[in-house]
Amino acid sequence: MKKIIINSVAVMLLLMMPQWMYSQQKVFDKVTLPNVDASATGGIVGVTGDHEGYIWFIAKNRGLYRYDGSQFVAYVHDSKDSNSITSASLETMAIDSDDVIWIATFGSGLDKLDPATNKFTHFRHQQADPVSLANDTVAAILINHDNNVWLGT
């Protein structure tokens, strides 16, 4: 009986200890995107990471950026380059299990970036094609456990 009481008291003391004794201090490092003025652009609207350790950012009305911990690579729209990202009006992004980046745009469809080749594939609504995008504004992306891409238009 005495052992049960001592064990019960020990468990109660552990439960009543303040959380701060076990918590880790959070440290936030400021990362500034090159040539992006947050007050003019609306700031960062999307952040995600891939399996290689890169962090990907969407800067509102500016483009897509890859960060390796020290340098940025910018993916911005270039009307003279059909392989560039299709628009600067990016909504959201998701990364599938193959590290392919899917980028939703406002009014310019869906872009797929294969980081292994640095090539973009563009998907747009085609009136005559019933299996194309329902709309060129893609607002949401979900990649499920089978690596299927689900879109909200």
PDB file of C-alpha atoms in Angstrom:
ATOM      1  CA  MET A   1       0.000   0.000   0.000  1.00  0.00           C
ATOM      2  CA  LYS A   2       2.826   2.377   0.888  1.00  0.00           C
ATOM      3  CA  LYS A   3       4.496   1.787  -2.517  1.00  0.00           C
ATOM      4  CA  ILE A   4       1.266   2.611  -4.380  1.00  0.00           C
ATOM      5  CA  ILE A   5       0.890   5.904  -2.497  1.00  0.00           C
ATOM      6  CA  ILE A   6       4.507   6.897  -3.191  1.00  0.00           C
ATOM      7  CA  ASN A   7       4.119   6.061  -6.897  1.00  0.00           C
ATOM      8  CA  SER A   8       0.851   8.017  -7.053  1.00  0.00           C
ATOM      9  CA  VAL A   9       2.452  11.051  -5.398  1.00  0.00           C
ATOM     10  CA  ALA A  10       5.420  10.890  -7.792  1.00  0.00           C
ATOM     11  CA  VAL A  11       3.105  10.783 -10.832  1.00  0.00           C
ATOM     12  CA  MET A  12       1.032  13.705  -9.498  1.00  0.00           C
ATOM     13  CA  LEU A  13       4.177  15.800  -8.923  1.00  0.00           C
ATOM     14  CA  LEU A  14       5.371  15.127 -12.476  1.00  0.00           C
ATOM     15  CA  LEU A  15       1.996  16.145 -13.882  1.00  0.00           C
ATOM     16  CA  MET A  16       1.952  19.365 -11.882  1.00  0.00           C
ATOM     17  CA  MET A  17       5.466  20.536 -12.917  1.00  0.00           C
ATOM     18  CA  PRO A  18       5.446  23.655 -15.085  1.00  0.00           C
ATOM     19  CA  GLN A  19       5.643  23.103 -18.835  1.00  0.00           C
ATOM     20  CA  TRP A  20       8.509  25.546 -19.179  1.00  0.00           C
ATOM     21  CA  MET A  21      10.845  23.096 -17.489  1.00  0.00           C
ATOM     22  CA  TYR A  22      10.532  20.764 -20.471  1.00  0.00           C
ATOM     23  CA  SER A  23      10.118  23.197 -23.343  1.00  0.00           C
ATOM     24  CA  GLN A  24      12.823  24.226 -25.763  1.00  0.00           C
ATOM     25  CA  GLN A  25      13.523  27.822 -26.604  1.00  0.00           C
ATOM     26  CA  LYS A  26      12.270  28.737 -30.072  1.00  0.00           C
ATOM     27  CA  VAL A  27      14.745  30.675 -32.189  1.00  0.00           C
ATOM     28  CA  PHE A  28      13.505  32.461 -35.303  1.00  0.00           C
ATOM     29  CA  ASP A  29      15.971  33.599 -37.926  1.00  0.00           C
ATOM     30  CA  LYS A  30      14.880  36.309 -40.313  1.00  0.00           C
ATOM     31  CA  VAL A  31      15.220  35.346 -43.953  1.00  0.00           C
ATOM     32  CA  THR A  32      14.735  38.140 -46.472  1.00  0.00           C
ATOM     33  CA  LEU A  33      13.873  37.358 -50.065  1.00  0.00           C
ATOM     34  CA  PRO A  34      16.044  39.269 -52.535  1.00  0.00           C
ATOM     35  CA  ASN A  35      14.356  42.154 -54.362  1.00  0.00           C
ATOM     36  CA  VAL A  36      11.035  41.595 -52.572  1.00  0.00           C
ATOM     37  CA  ASP A  37       9.511  44.499 -50.674  1.00  0.00           C
ATOM     38  CA  ALA A  38       6.848  42.900 -48.469  1.00  0.00           C
ATOM     39  CA  SER A  39       4.992  46.188 -48.053  1.00  0.00           C
ATOM     40  CA  ALA A  40       4.602  46.512 -51.832  1.00  0.00           C
ATOM     41  CA  THR A  41       3.965  42.867 -52.706  1.00  0.00           C
ATOM     42  CA  GLY A  42       1.836  41.629 -49.834  1.00  0.00           C
ATOM     43  CA  GLY A  43       4.634  39.447 -48.535  1.00  0.00           C
ATOM     44  CA  ILE A  44       5.005  35.706 -48.457  1.00  0.00           C
ATOM     45  CA  VAL A  45       1.809  33.736 -49.108  1.00  0.00           C
ATOM     46  CA  GLY A  46       3.240  30.207 -49.205  1.00  0.00           C
ATOM     47  CA  VAL A  47       6.073  28.245 -47.602  1.00  0.00           C
ATOM     48  CA  THR A  48       6.858  24.546 -47.846  1.00  0.00           C
ATOM     49  CA  GLY A  49       9.852  22.222 -47.777  1.00  0.00           C
ATOM     50  CA  ASP A  50      10.916  19.341 -49.996  1.00  0.00           C
ATOM     51  CA  HIS A  51      12.699  16.068 -49.260  1.00  0.00           C
ATOM     52  CA  GLU A  52      16.053  17.515 -50.351  1.00  0.00           C
ATOM     53  CA  GLY A  53      15.913  20.118 -47.594  1.00  0.00           C
ATOM     54  CA  TYR A  54      15.088  23.131 -49.759  1.00  0.00           C
ATOM     55  CA  ILE A  55      12.528  25.649 -48.534  1.00  0.00           C
ATOM     56  CA  TRP A  56      10.172  27.032 -51.190  1.00  0.00           C
ATOM     57  CA  PHE A  57       8.470  30.437 -50.889  1.00  0.00           C
ATOM     58  CA  ILE A  58       5.726  32.136 -52.860  1.00  0.00           C
ATOM     59  CA  ALA A  59       6.019  35.913 -52.804  1.00  0.00           C
ATOM     60  CA  LYS A  60       2.703  37.576 -53.652  1.00  0.00           C
ATOM     61  CA  ASN A  61       2.815  38.963 -57.204  1.00  0.00           C
ATOM     62  CA  ARG A  62       6.562  38.259 -57.494  1.00  0.00           C
ATOM     63  CA  GLY A  63       7.217  34.555 -58.055  1.00  0.00           C
ATOM     64  CA  LEU A  64       8.541  31.332 -56.591  1.00  0.00           C
ATOM     65  CA  TYR A  65      11.800  31.140 -54.646  1.00  0.00           C
ATOM     66  CA  ARG A  66      13.942  28.180 -53.578  1.00  0.00           C
ATOM     67  CA  TYR A  67      16.151  28.613 -50.506  1.00  0.00           C
ATOM     68  CA  ASP A  68      18.994  26.246 -49.578  1.00  0.00           C
ATOM     69  CA  GLY A  69      19.863  27.893 -46.264  1.00  0.00           C
ATOM     70  CA  SER A  70      22.204  30.484 -47.728  1.00  0.00           C
ATOM     71  CA  GLN A  71      21.139  31.367 -51.285  1.00  0.00           C
ATOM     72  CA  PHE A  72      17.904  31.948 -53.164  1.00  0.00           C
ATOM     73  CA  VAL A  73      16.982  30.845 -56.675  1.00  0.00           C
ATOM     74  CA  ALA A  74      14.145  32.892 -58.176  1.00  0.00           C
ATOM     75  CA  TYR A  75      11.567  31.469 -60.567  1.00  0.00           C
ATOM     76  CA  VAL A  76       9.797  34.463 -62.065  1.00  0.00           C
ATOM     77  CA  HIS A  77       7.560  34.957 -65.075  1.00  0.00           C
ATOM     78  CA  ASP A  78       9.328  35.891 -68.306  1.00  0.00           C
ATOM     79  CA  SER A  79       6.964  36.478 -71.236  1.00  0.00           C
ATOM     80  CA  LYS A  80       9.799  35.642 -73.662  1.00  0.00           C
ATOM     81  CA  ASP A  81      10.483  32.244 -72.064  1.00  0.00           C
ATOM     82  CA  SER A  82       7.760  29.591 -72.351  1.00  0.00           C
ATOM     83  CA  ASN A  83       9.663  27.498 -69.789  1.00  0.00           C
ATOM     84  CA  SER A  84       9.364  30.155 -67.096  1.00  0.00           C
ATOM     85  CA  ILE A  85       6.670  30.105 -64.461  1.00  0.00           C
ATOM     86  CA  THR A  86       3.381  31.067 -66.116  1.00  0.00           C
ATOM     87  CA  SER A  87       2.511  34.048 -63.924  1.00  0.00           C
ATOM     88  CA  ALA A  88       3.542  36.204 -60.986  1.00  0.00           C
ATOM     89  CA  SER A  89       0.063  35.861 -59.438  1.00  0.00           C
ATOM     90  CA  LEU A  90       0.701  32.702 -57.454  1.00  0.00           C
ATOM     91  CA  GLU A  91      -1.837  31.393 -54.953  1.00  0.00           C
ATOM     92  CA  THR A  92      -0.413  28.314 -53.233  1.00  0.00           C
ATOM     93  CA  MET A  93       1.834  25.308 -53.795  1.00  0.00           C
ATOM     94  CA  ALA A  94       2.332  21.699 -52.784  1.00  0.00           C
ATOM     95  CA  ILE A  95       5.157  19.211 -53.194  1.00  0.00           C
ATOM     96  CA  ASP A  96       4.446  15.602 -54.081  1.00  0.00           C
ATOM     97  CA  SER A  97       6.404  12.534 -52.977  1.00  0.00           C
ATOM     98  CA  ASP A  98       8.619  12.806 -56.088  1.00  0.00           C
ATOM     99  CA  ASP A  99       9.569  16.394 -55.051  1.00  0.00           C
ATOM    100  CA  VAL A 100       7.625  17.840 -57.987  1.00  0.00           C
ATOM    101  CA  ILE A 101       6.333  21.318 -57.094  1.00  0.00           C
ATOM    102  CA  TRP A 102       2.735  22.090 -58.056  1.00  0.00           C
ATOM    103  CA  ILE A 103       1.955  25.814 -58.199  1.00  0.00           C
ATOM    104  CA  ALA A 104      -1.546  27.278 -58.292  1.00  0.00           C
ATOM    105  CA  THR A 105      -2.021  30.611 -60.039  1.00  0.00           C
ATOM    106  CA  PHE A 106      -4.697  33.255 -60.118  1.00  0.00           C
ATOM    107  CA  GLY A 107      -5.990  33.223 -63.704  1.00  0.00           C
ATOM    108  CA  SER A 108      -3.111  31.323 -65.333  1.00  0.00           C
ATOM    109  CA  GLY A 109      -3.879  27.715 -64.445  1.00  0.00           C
ATOM    110  CA  LEU A 110      -1.543  25.259 -62.768  1.00  0.00           C
ATOM    111  CA  ASP A 111       2.218  24.951 -63.115  1.00  0.00           C
ATOM    112  CA  LYS A 112       4.293  21.872 -62.415  1.00  0.00           C
ATOM    113  CA  LEU A 113       8.011  22.310 -61.767  1.00  0.00           C
ATOM    114  CA  ASP A 114      10.303  19.324 -61.941  1.00  0.00           C
ATOM    115  CA  PRO A 115      13.346  20.446 -59.926  1.00  0.00           C
ATOM    116  CA  ALA A 116      15.492  17.683 -61.426  1.00  0.00           C
ATOM    117  CA  THR A 117      15.190  19.264 -64.882  1.00  0.00           C
ATOM    118  CA  ASN A 118      14.147  22.823 -63.884  1.00  0.00           C
ATOM    119  CA  LYS A 119      11.340  22.529 -66.455  1.00  0.00           C
ATOM    120  CA  PHE A 120       7.830  23.859 -66.024  1.00  0.00           C
ATOM    121  CA  THR A 121       4.740  22.182 -67.422  1.00  0.00           C
ATOM    122  CA  HIS A 122       1.680  24.420 -67.754  1.00  0.00           C
ATOM    123  CA  PHE A 123      -1.919  23.260 -67.402  1.00  0.00           C
ATOM    124  CA  ARG A 124      -4.754  25.528 -68.522  1.00  0.00           C
ATOM    125  CA  HIS A 125      -8.510  25.319 -68.927  1.00  0.00           C
ATOM    126  CA  GLN A 126      -9.405  24.177 -72.455  1.00  0.00           C
ATOM    127  CA  GLN A 127     -13.048  24.773 -73.369  1.00  0.00           C
ATOM    128  CA  ALA A 128     -13.151  21.778 -75.746  1.00  0.00           C
ATOM    129  CA  ASP A 129     -11.413  19.408 -73.306  1.00  0.00           C
ATOM    130  CA  PRO A 130     -13.682  18.183 -70.476  1.00  0.00           C
ATOM    131  CA  VAL A 131     -10.728  16.737 -68.510  1.00  0.00           C
ATOM    132  CA  SER A 132      -8.733  19.982 -68.495  1.00  0.00           C
ATOM    133  CA  LEU A 133      -8.840  22.378 -65.560  1.00  0.00           C
ATOM    134  CA  ALA A 134     -12.353  23.577 -64.787  1.00  0.00           C
ATOM    135  CA  ASN A 135     -11.037  27.113 -64.332  1.00  0.00           C
ATOM    136  CA  ASP A 136      -7.710  28.906 -64.753  1.00  0.00           C
ATOM    137  CA  THR A 137      -7.799  30.168 -61.175  1.00  0.00           C
ATOM    138  CA  VAL A 138      -6.554  27.422 -58.890  1.00  0.00           C
ATOM    139  CA  ALA A 139      -7.043  28.243 -55.218  1.00  0.00           C
ATOM    140  CA  ALA A 140      -6.120  25.000 -53.457  1.00  0.00           C
ATOM    141  CA  ILE A 141      -3.860  21.977 -53.933  1.00  0.00           C
ATOM    142  CA  LEU A 142      -3.828  18.731 -51.977  1.00  0.00           C
ATOM    143  CA  ILE A 143      -1.565  15.769 -52.624  1.00  0.00           C
ATOM    144  CA  ASN A 144      -2.876  12.595 -51.040  1.00  0.00           C
ATOM    145  CA  HIS A 145      -1.079   9.487 -49.773  1.00  0.00           C
ATOM    146  CA  ASP A 146      -1.231   7.911 -53.262  1.00  0.00           C
ATOM    147  CA  ASN A 147       0.523  10.993 -54.725  1.00  0.00           C
ATOM    148  CA  ASN A 148      -2.668  12.082 -56.515  1.00  0.00           C
ATOM    149  CA  VAL A 149      -3.016  15.836 -57.001  1.00  0.00           C
ATOM    150  CA  TRP A 150      -6.384  17.337 -56.034  1.00  0.00           C
ATOM    151  CA  LEU A 151      -7.209  20.914 -57.061  1.00  0.00           C
ATOM    152  CA  GLY A 152      -9.724  23.492 -55.967  1.00  0.00           C
ATOM    153  CA  THR A 153     -10.730  25.914 -58.738  1.00  0.00           C
TER     154      THR A 153
END
